[in-house]
GROMACS .gro file of C-alpha atoms in nm:
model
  395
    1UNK     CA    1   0.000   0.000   0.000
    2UNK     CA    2   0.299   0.261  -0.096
    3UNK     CA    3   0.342   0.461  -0.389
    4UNK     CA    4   0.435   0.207  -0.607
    5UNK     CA    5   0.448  -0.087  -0.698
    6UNK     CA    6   0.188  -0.242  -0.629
    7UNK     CA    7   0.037  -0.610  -0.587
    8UNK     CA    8  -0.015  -0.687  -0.982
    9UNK     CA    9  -0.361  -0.782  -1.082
   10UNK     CA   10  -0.356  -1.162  -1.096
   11UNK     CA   11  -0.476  -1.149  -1.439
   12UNK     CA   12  -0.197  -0.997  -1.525
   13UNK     CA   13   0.082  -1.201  -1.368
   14UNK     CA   14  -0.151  -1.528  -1.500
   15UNK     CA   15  -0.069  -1.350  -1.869
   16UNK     CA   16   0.283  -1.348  -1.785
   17UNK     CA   17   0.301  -1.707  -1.762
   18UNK     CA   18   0.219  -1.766  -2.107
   19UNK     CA   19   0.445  -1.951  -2.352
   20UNK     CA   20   0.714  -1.727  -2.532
   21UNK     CA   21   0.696  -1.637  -2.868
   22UNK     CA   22   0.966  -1.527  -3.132
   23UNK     CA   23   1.056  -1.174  -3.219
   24UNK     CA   24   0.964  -1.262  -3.573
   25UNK     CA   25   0.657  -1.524  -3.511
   26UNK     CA   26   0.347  -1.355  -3.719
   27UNK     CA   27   0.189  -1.394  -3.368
   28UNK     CA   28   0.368  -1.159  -3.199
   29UNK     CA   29   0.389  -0.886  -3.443
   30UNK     CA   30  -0.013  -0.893  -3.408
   31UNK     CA   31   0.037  -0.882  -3.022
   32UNK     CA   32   0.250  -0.604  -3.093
   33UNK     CA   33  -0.041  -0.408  -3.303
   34UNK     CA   34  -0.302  -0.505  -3.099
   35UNK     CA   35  -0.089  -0.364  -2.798
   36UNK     CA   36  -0.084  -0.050  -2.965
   37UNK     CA   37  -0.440  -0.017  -3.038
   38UNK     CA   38  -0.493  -0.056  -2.651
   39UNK     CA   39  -0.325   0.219  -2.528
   40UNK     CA   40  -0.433   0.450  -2.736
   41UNK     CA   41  -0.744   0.408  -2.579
   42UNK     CA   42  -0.544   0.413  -2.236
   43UNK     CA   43  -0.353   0.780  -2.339
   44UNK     CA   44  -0.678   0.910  -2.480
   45UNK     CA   45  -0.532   0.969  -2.816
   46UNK     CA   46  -0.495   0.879  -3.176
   47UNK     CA   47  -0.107   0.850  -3.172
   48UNK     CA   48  -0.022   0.593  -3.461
   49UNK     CA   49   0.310   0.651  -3.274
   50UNK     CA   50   0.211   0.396  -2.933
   51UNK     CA   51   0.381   0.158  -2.848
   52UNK     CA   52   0.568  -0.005  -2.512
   53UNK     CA   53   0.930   0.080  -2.511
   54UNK     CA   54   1.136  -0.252  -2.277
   55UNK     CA   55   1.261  -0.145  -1.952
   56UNK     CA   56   1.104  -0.001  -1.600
   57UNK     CA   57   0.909   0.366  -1.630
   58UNK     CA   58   1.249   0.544  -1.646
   59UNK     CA   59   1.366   0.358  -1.923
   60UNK     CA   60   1.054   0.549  -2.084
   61UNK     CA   61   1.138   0.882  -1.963
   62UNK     CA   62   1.482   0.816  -2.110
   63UNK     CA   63   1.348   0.675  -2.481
   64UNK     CA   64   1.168   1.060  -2.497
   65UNK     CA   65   1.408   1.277  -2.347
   66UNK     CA   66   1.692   1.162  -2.588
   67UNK     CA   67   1.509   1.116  -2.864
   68UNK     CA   68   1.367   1.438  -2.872
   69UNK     CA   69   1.636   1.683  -2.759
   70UNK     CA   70   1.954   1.737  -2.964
   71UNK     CA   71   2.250   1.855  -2.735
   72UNK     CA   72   2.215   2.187  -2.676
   73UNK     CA   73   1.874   2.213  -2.697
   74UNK     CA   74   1.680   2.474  -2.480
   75UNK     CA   75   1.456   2.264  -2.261
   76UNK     CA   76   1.239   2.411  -1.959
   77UNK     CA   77   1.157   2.146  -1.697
   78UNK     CA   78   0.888   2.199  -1.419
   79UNK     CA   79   1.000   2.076  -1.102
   80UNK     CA   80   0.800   2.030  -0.805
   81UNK     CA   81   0.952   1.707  -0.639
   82UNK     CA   82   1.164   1.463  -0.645
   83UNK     CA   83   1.078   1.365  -1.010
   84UNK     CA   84   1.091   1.683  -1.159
   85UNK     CA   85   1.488   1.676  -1.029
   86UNK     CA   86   1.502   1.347  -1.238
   87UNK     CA   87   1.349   1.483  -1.532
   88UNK     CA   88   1.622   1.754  -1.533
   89UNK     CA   89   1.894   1.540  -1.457
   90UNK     CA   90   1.765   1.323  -1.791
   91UNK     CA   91   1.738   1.635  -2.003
   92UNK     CA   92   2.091   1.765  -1.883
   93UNK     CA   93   2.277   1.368  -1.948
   94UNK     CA   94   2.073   1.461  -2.358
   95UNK     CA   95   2.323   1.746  -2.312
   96UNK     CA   96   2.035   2.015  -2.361
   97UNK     CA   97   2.055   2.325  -2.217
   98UNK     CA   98   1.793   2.326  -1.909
   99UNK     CA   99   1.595   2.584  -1.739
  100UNK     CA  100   1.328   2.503  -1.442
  101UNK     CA  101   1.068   2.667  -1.312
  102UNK     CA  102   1.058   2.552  -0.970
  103UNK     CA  103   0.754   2.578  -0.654
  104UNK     CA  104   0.799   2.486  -0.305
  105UNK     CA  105   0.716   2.068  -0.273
  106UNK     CA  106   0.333   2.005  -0.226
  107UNK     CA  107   0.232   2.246  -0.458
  108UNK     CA  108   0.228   2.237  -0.853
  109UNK     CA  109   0.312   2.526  -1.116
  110UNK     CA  110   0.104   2.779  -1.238
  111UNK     CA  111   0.056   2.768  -1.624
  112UNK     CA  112   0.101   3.167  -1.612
  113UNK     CA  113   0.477   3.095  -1.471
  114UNK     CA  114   0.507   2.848  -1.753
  115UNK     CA  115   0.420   3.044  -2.012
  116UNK     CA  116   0.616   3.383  -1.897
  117UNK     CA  117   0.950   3.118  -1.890
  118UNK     CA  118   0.864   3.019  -2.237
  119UNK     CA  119   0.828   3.404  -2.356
  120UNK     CA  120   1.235   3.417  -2.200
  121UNK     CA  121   1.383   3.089  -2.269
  122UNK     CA  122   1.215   2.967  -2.579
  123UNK     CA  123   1.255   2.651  -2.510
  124UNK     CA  124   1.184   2.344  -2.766
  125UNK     CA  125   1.026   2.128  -2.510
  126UNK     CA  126   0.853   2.165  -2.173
  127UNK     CA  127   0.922   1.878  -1.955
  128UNK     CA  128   0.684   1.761  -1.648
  129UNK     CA  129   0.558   1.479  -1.448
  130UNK     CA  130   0.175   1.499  -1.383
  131UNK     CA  131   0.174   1.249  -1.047
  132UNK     CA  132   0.497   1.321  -0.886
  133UNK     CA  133   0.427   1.082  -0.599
  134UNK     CA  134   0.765   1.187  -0.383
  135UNK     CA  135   0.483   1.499  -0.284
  136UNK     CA  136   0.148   1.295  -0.380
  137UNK     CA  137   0.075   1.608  -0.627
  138UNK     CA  138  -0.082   1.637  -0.927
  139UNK     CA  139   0.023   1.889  -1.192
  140UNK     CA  140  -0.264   2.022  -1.420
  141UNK     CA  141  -0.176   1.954  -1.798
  142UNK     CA  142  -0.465   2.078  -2.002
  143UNK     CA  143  -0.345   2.434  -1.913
  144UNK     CA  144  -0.006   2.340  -2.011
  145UNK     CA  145  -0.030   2.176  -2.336
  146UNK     CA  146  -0.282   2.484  -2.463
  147UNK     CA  147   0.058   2.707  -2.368
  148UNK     CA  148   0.327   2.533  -2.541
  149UNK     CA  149   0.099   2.470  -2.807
  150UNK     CA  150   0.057   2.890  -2.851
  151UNK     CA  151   0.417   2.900  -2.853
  152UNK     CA  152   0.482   2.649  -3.117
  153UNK     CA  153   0.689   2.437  -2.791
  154UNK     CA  154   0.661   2.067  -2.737
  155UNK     CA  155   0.495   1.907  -2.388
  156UNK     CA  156   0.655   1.618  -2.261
  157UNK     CA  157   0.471   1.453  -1.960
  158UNK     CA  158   0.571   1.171  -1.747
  159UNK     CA  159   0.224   0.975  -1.612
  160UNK     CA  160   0.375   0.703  -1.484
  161UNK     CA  161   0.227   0.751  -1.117
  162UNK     CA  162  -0.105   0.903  -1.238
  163UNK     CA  163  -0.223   0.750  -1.556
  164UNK     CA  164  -0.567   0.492  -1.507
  165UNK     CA  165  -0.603   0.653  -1.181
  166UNK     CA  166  -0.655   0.991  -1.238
  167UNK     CA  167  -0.777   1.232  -1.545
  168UNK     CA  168  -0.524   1.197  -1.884
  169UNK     CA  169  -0.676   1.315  -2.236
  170UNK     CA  170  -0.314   1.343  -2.453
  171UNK     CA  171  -0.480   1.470  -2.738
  172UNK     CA  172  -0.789   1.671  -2.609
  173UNK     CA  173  -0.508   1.900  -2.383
  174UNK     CA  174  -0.263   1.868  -2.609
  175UNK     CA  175   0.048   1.659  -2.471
  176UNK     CA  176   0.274   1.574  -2.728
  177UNK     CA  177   0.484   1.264  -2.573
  178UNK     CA  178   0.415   1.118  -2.253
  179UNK     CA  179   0.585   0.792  -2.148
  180UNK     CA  180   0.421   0.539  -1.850
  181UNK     CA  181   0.514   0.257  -1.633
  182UNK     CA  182   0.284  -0.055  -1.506
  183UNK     CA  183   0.355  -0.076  -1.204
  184UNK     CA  184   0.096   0.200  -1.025
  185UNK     CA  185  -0.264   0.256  -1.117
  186UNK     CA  186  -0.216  -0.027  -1.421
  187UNK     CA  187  -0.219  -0.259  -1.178
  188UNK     CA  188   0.131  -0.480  -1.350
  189UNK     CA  189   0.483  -0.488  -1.260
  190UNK     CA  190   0.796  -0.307  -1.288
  191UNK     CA  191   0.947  -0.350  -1.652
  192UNK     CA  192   0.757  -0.176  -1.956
  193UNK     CA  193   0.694   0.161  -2.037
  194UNK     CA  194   0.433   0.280  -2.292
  195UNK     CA  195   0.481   0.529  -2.469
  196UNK     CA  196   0.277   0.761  -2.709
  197UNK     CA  197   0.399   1.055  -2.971
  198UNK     CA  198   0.221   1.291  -3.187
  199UNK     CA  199   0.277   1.365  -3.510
  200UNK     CA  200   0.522   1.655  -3.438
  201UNK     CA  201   0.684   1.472  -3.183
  202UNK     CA  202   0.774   1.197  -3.439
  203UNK     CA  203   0.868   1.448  -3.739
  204UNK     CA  204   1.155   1.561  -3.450
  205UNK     CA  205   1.232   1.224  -3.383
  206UNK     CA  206   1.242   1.131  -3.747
  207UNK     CA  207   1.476   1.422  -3.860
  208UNK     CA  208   1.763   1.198  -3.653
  209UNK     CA  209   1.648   0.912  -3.791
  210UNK     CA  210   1.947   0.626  -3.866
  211UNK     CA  211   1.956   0.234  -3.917
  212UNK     CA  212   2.178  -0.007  -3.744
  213UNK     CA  213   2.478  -0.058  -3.999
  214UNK     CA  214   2.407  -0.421  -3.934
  215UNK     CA  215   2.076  -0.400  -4.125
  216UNK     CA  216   2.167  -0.172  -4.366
  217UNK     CA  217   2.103  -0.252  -4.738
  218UNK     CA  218   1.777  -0.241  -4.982
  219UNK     CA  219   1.740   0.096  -4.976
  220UNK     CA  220   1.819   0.152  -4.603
  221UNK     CA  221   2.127   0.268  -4.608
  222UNK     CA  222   2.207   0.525  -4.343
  223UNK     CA  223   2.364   0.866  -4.441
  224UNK     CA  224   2.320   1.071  -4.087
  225UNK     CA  225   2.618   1.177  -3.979
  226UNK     CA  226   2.673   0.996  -3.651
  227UNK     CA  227   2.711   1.293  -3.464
  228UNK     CA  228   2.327   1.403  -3.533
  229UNK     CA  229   2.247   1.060  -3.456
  230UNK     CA  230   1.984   0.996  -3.157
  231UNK     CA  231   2.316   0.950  -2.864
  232UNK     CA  232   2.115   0.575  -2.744
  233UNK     CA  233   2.035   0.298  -2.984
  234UNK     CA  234   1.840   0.077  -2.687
  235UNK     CA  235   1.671   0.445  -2.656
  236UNK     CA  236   1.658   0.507  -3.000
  237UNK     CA  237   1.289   0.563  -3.038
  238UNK     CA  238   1.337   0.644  -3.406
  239UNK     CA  239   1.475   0.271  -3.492
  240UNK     CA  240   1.223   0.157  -3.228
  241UNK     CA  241   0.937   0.259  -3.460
  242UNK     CA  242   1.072   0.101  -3.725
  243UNK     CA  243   1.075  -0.242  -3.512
  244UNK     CA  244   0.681  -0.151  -3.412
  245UNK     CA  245   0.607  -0.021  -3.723
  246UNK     CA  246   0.522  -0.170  -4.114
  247UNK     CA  247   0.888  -0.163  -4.162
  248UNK     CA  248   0.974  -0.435  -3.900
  249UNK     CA  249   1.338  -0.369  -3.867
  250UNK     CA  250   1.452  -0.565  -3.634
  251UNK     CA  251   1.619  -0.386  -3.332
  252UNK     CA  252   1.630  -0.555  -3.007
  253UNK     CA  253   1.482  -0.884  -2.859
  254UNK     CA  254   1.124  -0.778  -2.750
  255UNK     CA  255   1.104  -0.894  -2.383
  256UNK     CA  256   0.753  -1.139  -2.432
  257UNK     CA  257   0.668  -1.155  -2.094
  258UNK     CA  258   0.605  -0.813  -2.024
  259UNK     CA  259   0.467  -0.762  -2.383
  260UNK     CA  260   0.212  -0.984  -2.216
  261UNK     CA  261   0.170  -0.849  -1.926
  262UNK     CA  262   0.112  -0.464  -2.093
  263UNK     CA  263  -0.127  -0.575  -2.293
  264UNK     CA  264  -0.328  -0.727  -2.006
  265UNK     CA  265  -0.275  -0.407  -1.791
  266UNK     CA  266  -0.430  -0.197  -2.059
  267UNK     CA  267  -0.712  -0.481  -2.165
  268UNK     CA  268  -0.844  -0.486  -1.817
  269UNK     CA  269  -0.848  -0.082  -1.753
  270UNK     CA  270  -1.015  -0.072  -2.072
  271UNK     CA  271  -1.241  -0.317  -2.007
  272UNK     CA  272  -1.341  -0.183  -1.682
  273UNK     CA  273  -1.351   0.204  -1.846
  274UNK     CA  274  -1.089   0.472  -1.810
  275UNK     CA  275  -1.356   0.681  -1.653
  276UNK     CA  276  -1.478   0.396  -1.433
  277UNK     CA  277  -1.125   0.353  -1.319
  278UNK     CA  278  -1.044   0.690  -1.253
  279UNK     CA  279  -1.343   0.714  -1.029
  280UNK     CA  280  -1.293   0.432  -0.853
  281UNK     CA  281  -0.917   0.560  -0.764
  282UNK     CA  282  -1.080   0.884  -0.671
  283UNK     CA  283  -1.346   0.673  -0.398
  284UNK     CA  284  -1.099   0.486  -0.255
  285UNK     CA  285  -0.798   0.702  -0.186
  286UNK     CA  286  -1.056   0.998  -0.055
  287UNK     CA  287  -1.170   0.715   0.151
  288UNK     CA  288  -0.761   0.618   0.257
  289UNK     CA  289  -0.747   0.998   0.302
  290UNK     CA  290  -1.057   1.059   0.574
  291UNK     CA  291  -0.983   0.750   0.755
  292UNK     CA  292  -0.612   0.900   0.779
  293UNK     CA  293  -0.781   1.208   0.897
  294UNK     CA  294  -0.979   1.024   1.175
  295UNK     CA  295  -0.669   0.864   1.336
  296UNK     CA  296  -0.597   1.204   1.417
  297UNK     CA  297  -0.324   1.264   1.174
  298UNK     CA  298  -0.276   1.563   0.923
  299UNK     CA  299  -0.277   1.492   0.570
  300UNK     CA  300   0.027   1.684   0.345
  301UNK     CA  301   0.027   1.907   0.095
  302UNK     CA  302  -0.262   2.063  -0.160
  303UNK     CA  303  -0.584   1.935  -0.103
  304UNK     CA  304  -0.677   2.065  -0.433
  305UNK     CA  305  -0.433   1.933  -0.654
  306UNK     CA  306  -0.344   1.593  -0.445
  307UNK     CA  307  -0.331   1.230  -0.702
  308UNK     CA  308  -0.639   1.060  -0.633
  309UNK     CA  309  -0.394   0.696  -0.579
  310UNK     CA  310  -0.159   0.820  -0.356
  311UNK     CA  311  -0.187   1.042  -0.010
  312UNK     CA  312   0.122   1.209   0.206
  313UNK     CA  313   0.068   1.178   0.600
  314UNK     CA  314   0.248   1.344   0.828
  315UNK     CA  315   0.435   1.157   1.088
  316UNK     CA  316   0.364   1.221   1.392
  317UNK     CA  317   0.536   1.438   1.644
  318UNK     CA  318   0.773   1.163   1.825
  319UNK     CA  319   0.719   0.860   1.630
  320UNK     CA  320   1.002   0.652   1.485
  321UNK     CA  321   0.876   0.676   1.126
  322UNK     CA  322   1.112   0.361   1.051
  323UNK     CA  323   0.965   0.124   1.316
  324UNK     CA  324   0.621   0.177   1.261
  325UNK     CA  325   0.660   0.129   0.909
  326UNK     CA  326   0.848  -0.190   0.971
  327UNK     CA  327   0.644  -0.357   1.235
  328UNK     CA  328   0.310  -0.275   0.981
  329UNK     CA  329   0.515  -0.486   0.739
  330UNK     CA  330   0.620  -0.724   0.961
  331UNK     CA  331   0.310  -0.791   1.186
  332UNK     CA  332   0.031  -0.692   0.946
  333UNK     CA  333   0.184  -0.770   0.589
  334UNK     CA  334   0.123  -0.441   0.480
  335UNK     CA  335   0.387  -0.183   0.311
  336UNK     CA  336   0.394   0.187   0.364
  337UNK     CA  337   0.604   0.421   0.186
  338UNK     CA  338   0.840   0.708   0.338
  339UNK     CA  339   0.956   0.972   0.139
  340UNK     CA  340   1.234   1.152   0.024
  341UNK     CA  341   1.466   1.523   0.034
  342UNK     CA  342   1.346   1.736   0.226
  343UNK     CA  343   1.035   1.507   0.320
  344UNK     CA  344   1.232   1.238   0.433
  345UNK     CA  345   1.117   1.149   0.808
  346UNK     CA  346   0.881   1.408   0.764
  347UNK     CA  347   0.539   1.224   0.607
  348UNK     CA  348   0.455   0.858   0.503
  349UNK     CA  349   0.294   0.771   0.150
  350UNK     CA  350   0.000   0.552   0.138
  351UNK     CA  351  -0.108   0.405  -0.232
  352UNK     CA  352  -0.464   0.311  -0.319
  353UNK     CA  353  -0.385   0.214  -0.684
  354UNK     CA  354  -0.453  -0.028  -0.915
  355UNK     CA  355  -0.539  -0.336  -0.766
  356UNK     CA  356  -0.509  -0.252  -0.454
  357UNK     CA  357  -0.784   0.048  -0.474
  358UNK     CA  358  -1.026  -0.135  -0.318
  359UNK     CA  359  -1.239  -0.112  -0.029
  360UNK     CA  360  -1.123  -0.381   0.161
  361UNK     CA  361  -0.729  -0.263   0.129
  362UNK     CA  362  -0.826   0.090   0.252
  363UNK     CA  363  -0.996  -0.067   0.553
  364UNK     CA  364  -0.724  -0.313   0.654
  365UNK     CA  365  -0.497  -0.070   0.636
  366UNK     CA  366  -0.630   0.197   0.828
  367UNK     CA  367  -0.713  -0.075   1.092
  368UNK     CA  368  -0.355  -0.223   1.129
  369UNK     CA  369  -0.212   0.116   1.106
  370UNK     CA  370  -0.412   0.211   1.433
  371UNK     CA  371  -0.299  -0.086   1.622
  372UNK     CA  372   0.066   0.009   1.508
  373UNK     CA  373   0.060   0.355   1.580
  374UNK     CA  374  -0.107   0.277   1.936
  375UNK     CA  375   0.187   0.030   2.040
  376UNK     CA  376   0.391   0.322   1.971
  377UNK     CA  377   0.199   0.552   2.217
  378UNK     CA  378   0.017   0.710   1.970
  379UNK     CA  379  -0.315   0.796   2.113
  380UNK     CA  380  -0.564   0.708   1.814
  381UNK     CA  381  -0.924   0.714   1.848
  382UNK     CA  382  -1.029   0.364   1.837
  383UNK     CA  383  -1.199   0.306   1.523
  384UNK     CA  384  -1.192   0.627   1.384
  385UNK     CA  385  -0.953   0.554   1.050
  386UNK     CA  386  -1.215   0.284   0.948
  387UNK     CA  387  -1.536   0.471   1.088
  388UNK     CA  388  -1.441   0.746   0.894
  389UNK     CA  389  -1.350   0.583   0.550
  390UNK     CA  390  -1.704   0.376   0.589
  391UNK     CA  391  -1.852   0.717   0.611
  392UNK     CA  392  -1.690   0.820   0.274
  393UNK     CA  393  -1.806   0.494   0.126
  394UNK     CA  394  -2.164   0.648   0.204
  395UNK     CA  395  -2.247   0.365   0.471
   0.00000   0.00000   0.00000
């Protein structure tokens, strides 16, 4: 019950058990499309450019950030936790020239900031996370991507904490790339990252497009000079559209298992309804949140602008954070999250996502965290984390 991961949906690791198939079996290259199909439903968008890129949610982030930005690149990154730093860090290793625009953690940034940075830096790209769940916040995007898109700038966003569980619509506000992990609201594991790209986001990529000299030949010879050549070829997401797309070029060995267990993820949100899902994220961590409340401890941060899957607690005054974190695990089978920075030791994290949002979770944990908290002389009322989330639940 922390930020992430999660317990995957059984349906999902029962997928994963399936036999392998070959990069080049006619079976999996229509896994592969129908894969794609799914999550553009998922992202909300008509991308032809969706696909799963192989590695954990960073690998993702990566794919995008050097695939996109050429060194020296003006890039403006909004940072408002922990993964905001990371998405500046990326952006910096791409050897772009960064800017931030920067808010105090808890809180999220103002599209009039963004914009007024754009007017100075005219950047080529505005990078942000939407769920940055070091601070449990969630940054507004619609705002964002009708900014950048009056400026003529791309928006990058990372949604791997916040997408299924909260509102995402990439082409309705306008988000060019955005890249995704399972392992949160999709209810899989660690290890693939979808990933979707608009048309101008793939023109950009494209214009450093190169083939593998290995596969060169029949009219695919490569002329790019290698210095304008994307600077990753696992990362390359140019040559990784050609392995997703008509062209079929073969460029690394598709890892099967997760291909599996992606498409699952995405068949089971969409068969229970990206709306449906979002609510249902939104019921049960309000629930996680009020029963918090009626143990007598302070939630963190914006109210307003807080991820429905995800809610920071303060610690309270006193309490080794560490020890009641470990006994819950140890006595109760149940996993908190701390935090990190400057709200290390400060507040606990407490998921609701995927599938783990569910009524029963939010109960059980409120329950064993109020037996925990009182054998640390925490003086709790008894019953009021449940008593309160049953009264969210509207019985």
């Amino acid at each position: 019950m922390g930020p992430g991961p999660i317990d995957a949906d059984p349906r999902v690791l029962a997928a994963m058990s399936r036999p392998l198939i070959g990069q080049f079996d006619p079976a999996m290259t229509g896994l592969m499309e129908r894969t794609m199909a799914l999550y553009r439903g998922v992202f909300r968008t008509a991308n032809e450019a969706t696909l799963v890129v192989d590695g954990t949610s960073r690998a993702g982030i990566e794919a995008c950030l050097v695939s996109l930005l050429r060194p020296g690149d003006p890039v403006l990154v909004l940072v408002m936790g922990r993964f905001g730093h990371l998405l500046k860090e990326i952006a910096e290793r791409c050897g772009a020239t960064v800017r931030t625009v920067e808010v105090p953690w808890g809180g999220v940034v103002p599209a009039e900031a963004v914009e007024e940075a754009i007017l100075r830096k005219r950047p080529v790209l505005v990078a942000t996370v939407q769920g940055d769940t070091s601070t449990t916040m969630n940054q507004p995007l619609a705002d964002l991507g009708e900014v950048c898109r009056r400026h003529d700038v791309l928006l990058y966003a990372d949604v791997t904490a916040s997408i299924g569980g909260n509102p995402l619509e990439l082409d309705a506000w306008g988000v060019d790339v955005a890249s995704a992990g399972l392992q949160k609201c999709l209810a899989g594991p660690p290890g693939s990252a979808p990933v979707s790209l608009s048309g101008r986001a793939v023109e950009r990529v494209r214009s450093r497009h190169s083939v593998e000299a290995g596969i060169q030949g029949a009219g695919l010879d490569d002329e790019l000079p290698p210095e304008e050549r994307i600077r990753s070829n696992y990362f390359d997401l140019g040559m990784v559209l050609d392995y997703w797309g008509p062209l079929r070029l073969n460029h690394h060995t598709e890892a099967t298992s997760m291909l599996y267990a992606a498409f699952e993820c995405a068949r089971i949100l969409l068969e229970e309804g990206v709306d449906a899902a979002v609510e249902r994220h939104r019921l049960h961590g309000a629930a996680m949140a009020a029963g918090l409340r009626g143990l007598g401890l302070s939630t963190y941060g914006d109210d307003a602008h807080r991820m429905h899957n995800v809610v920071g607690v303060h610690i309270p005054d006193g309490v080794d954070a560490d020890a009641v974190r470990a006994d819950l695990l140890a006595g109760h089978g149940i996993e908190i999250g701390t935090s990190f920075g400057p709200l290390h030791g400060r507040i606990w994290r407490i998921g609701t996502m995927g599938y783990n949002a569910r009524e029963d979770a939010v109960l059980r944990t409120l329950d064993s965290l109020e037996a925990v908290l009182s054998s640390h002389g925490v003086a709790v009322p008894t019953g009021g984390g449940t008593d309160a989330a049953v009264e969210t639940y509207g019985r």
